[in-house]
Short mmCIF file of N, CA, C and O in Angstrom, two decimals:
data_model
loop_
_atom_site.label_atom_id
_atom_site.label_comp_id
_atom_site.label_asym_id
_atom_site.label_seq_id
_atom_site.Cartn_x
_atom_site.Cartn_y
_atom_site.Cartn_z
N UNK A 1 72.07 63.95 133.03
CA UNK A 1 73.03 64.17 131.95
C UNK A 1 73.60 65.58 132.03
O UNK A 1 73.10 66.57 132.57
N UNK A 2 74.62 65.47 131.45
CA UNK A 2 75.38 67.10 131.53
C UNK A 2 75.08 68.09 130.51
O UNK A 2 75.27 67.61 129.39
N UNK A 3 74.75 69.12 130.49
CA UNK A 3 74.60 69.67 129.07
C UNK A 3 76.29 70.75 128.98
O UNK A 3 76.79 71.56 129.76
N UNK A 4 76.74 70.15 127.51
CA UNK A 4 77.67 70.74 127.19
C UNK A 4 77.06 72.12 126.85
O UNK A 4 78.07 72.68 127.29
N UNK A 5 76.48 72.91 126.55
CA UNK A 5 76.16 74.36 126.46
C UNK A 5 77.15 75.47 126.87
O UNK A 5 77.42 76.51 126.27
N UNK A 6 77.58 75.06 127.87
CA UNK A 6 78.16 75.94 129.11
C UNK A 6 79.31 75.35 128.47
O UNK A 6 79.34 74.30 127.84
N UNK A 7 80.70 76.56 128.84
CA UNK A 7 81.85 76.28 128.65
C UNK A 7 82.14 74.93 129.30
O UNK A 7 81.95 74.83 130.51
N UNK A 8 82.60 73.80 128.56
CA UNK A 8 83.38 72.93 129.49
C UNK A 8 84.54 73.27 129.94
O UNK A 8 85.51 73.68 129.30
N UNK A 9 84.41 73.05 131.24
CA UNK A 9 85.50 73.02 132.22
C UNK A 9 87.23 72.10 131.89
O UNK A 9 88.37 72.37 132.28
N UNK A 10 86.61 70.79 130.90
CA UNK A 10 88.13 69.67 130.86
C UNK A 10 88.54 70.55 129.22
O UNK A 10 89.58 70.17 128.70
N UNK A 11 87.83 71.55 128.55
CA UNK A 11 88.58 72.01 127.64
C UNK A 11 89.61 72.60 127.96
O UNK A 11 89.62 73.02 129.12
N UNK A 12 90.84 72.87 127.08
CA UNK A 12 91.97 73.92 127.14
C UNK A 12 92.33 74.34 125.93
O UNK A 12 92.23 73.71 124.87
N UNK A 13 92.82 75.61 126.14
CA UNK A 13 93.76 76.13 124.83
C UNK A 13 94.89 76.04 124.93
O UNK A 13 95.59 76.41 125.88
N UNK A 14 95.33 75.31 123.53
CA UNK A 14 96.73 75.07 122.87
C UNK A 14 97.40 76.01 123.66
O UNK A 14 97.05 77.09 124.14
N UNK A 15 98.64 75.24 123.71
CA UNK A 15 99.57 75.99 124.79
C UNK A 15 100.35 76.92 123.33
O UNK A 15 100.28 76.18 122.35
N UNK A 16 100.89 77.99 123.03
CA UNK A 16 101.71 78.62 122.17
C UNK A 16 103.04 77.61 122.07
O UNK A 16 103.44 76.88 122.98
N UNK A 17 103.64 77.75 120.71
CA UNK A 17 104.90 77.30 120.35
C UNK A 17 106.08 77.84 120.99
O UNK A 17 106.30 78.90 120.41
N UNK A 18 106.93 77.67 121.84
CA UNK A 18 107.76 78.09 122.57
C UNK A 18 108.62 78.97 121.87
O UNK A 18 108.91 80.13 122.15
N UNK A 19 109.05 78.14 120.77
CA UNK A 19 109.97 78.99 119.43
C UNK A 19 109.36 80.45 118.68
O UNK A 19 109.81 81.52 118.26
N UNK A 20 108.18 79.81 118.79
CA UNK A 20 107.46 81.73 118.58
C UNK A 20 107.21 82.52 119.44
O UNK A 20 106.94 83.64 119.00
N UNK A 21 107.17 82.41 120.51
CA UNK A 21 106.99 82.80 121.99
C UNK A 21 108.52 83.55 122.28
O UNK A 21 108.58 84.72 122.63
N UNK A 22 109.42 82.90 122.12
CA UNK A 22 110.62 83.61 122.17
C UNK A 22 111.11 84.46 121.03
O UNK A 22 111.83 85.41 121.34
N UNK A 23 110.82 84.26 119.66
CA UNK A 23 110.82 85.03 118.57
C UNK A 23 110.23 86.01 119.10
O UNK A 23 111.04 86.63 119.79
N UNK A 24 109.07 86.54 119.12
CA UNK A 24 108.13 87.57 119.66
C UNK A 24 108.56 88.48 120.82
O UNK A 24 108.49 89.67 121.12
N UNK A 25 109.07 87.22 121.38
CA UNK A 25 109.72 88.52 122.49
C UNK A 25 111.12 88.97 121.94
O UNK A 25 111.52 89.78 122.78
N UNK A 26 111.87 88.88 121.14
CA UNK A 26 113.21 89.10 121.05
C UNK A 26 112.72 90.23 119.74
O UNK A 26 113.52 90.88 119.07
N UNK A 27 111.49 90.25 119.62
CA UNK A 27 111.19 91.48 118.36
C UNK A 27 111.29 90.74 117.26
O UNK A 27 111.89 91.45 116.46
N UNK A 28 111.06 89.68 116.75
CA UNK A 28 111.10 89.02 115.56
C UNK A 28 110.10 89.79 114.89
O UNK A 28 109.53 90.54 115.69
N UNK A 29 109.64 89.88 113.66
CA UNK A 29 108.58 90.01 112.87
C UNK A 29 108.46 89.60 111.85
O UNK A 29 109.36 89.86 111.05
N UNK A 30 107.46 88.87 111.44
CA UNK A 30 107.14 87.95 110.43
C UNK A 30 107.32 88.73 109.02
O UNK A 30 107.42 89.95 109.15
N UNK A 31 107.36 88.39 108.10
CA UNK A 31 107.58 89.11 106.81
C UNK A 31 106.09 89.59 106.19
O UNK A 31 106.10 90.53 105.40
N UNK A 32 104.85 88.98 106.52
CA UNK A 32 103.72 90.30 106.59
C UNK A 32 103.67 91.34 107.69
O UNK A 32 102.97 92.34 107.86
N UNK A 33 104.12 91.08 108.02
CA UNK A 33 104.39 92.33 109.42
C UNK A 33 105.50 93.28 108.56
O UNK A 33 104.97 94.20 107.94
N UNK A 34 106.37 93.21 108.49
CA UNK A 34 107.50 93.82 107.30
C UNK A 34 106.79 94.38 106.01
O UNK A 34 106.95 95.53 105.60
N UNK A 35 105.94 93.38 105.38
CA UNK A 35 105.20 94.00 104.16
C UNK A 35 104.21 95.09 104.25
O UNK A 35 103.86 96.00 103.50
N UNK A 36 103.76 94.55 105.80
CA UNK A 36 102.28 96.14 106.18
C UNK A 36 103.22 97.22 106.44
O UNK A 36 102.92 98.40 106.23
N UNK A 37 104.36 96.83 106.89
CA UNK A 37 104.92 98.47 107.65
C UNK A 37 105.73 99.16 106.31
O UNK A 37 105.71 100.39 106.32
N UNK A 38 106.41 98.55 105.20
CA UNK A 38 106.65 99.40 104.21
C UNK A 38 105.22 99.82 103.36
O UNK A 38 105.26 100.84 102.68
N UNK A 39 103.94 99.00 103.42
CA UNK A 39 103.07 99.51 102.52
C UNK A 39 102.95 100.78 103.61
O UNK A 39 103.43 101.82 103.16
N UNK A 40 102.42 100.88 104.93
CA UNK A 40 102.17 102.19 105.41
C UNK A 40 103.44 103.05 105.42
O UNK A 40 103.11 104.22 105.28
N UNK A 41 104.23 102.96 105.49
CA UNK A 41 105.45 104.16 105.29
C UNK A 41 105.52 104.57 103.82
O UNK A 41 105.87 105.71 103.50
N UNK A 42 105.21 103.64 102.93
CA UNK A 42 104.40 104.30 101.51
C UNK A 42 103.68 104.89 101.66
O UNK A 42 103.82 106.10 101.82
N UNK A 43 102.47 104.20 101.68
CA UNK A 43 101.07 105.35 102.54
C UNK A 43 101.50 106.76 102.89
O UNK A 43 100.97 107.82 102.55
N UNK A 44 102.24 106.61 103.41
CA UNK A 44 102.25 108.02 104.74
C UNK A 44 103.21 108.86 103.85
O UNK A 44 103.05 110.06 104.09
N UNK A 45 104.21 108.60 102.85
CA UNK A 45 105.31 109.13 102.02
C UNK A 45 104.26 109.61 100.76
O UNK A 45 104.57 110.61 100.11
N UNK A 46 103.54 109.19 100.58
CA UNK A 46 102.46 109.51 98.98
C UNK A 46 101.14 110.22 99.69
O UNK A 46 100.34 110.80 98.96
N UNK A 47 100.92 110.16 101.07
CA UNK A 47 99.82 110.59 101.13
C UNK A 47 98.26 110.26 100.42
O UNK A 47 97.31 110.98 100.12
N UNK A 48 98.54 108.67 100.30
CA UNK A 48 97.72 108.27 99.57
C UNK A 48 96.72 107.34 100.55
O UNK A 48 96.94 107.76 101.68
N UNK A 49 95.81 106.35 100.62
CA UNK A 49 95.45 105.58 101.44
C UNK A 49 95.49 104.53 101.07
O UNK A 49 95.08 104.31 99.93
N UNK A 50 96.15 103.15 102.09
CA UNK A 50 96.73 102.14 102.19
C UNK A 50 95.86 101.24 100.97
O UNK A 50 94.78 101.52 100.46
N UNK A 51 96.86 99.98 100.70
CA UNK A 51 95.98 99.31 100.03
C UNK A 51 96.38 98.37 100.55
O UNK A 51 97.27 98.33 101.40
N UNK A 52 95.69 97.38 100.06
CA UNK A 52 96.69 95.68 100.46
C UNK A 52 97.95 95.43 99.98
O UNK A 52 98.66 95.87 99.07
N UNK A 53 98.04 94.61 100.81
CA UNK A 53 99.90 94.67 100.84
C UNK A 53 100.30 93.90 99.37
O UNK A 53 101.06 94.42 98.55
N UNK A 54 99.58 92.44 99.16
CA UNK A 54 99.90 92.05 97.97
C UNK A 54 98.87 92.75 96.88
O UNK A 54 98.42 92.03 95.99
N UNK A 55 98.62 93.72 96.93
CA UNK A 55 97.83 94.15 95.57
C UNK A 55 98.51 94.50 94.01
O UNK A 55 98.11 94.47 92.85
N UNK A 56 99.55 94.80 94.59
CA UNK A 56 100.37 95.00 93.34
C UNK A 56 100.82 93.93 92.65
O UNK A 56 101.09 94.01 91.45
N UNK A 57 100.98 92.45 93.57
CA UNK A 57 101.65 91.78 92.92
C UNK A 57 100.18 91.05 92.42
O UNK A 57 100.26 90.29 91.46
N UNK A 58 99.13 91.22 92.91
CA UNK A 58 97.80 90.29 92.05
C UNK A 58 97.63 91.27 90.52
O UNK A 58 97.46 90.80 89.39
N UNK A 59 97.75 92.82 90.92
CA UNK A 59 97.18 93.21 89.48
C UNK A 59 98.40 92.69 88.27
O UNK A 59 98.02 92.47 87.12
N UNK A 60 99.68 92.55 88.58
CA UNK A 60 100.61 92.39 87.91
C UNK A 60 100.23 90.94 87.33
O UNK A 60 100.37 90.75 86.12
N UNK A 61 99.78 89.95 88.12
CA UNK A 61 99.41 88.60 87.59
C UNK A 61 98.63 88.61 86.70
O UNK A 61 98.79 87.84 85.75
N UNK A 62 97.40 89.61 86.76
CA UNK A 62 96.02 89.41 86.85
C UNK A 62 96.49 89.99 85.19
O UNK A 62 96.12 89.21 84.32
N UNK A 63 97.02 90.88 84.82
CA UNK A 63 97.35 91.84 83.31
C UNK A 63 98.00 90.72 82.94
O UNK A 63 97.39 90.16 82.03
N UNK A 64 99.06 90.12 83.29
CA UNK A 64 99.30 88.81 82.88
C UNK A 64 98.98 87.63 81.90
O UNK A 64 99.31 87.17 80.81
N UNK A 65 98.22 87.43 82.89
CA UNK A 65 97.31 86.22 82.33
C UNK A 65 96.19 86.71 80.87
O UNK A 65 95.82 86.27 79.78
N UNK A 66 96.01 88.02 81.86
CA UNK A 66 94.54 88.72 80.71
C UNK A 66 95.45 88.65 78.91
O UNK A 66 95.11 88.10 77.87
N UNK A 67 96.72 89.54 79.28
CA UNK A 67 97.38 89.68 77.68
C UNK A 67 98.08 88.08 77.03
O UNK A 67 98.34 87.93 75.83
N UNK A 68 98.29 87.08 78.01
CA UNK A 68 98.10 85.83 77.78
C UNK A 68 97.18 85.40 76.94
O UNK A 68 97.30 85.20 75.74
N UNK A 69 96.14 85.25 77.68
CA UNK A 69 94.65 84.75 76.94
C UNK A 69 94.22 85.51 75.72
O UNK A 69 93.49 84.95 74.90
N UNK A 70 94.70 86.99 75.48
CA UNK A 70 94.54 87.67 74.60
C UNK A 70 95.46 87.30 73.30
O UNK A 70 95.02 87.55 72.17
N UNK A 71 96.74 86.70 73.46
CA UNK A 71 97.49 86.35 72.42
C UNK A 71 96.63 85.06 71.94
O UNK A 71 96.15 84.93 70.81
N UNK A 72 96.55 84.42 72.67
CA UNK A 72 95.71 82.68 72.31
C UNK A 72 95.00 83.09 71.92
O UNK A 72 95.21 82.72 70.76
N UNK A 73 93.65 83.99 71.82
CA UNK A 73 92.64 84.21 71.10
C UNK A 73 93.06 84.96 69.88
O UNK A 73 92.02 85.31 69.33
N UNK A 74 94.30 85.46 69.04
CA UNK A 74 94.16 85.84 68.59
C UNK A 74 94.33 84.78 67.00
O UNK A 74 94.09 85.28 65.90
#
């Protein structure tokens, strides 16, 4: 019997999407790619250290909801 353990040989990896393959090379960049490079050119303009890119828009939800739930309870 064979023991699969060992890399099999009849596996392969997914060939890439051609359409992103050429995006990539023509310099495309995805819109988190766009969102990291203005959070670090923030960064680097405030001298502050990076945060996550959507953080602002979770705390904005997050106060949200909280003064939400705070009207209902009242």
């Amino acid at each position: 019997m064979r023991s699969h353990a060992k890399t099999a040989s009849w596996l392969t990896r997914k060939g890439e999407n051609f359409v992103l393959r050429f995006m990539r090379k023509r310099g495309h960049a995805g819109n988190v790619h766009k969102e990291q490079a203005k959070a670090l050119i923030e960064t680097i303009n405030t001298c502050n250290r990076p945060v996550h890119i959507f953080l602002k828009e979770l705390v904005a939800t997050r106060s949200e909801i909280v003064s939400e739930y705070a009207r209902i309870a009242r």
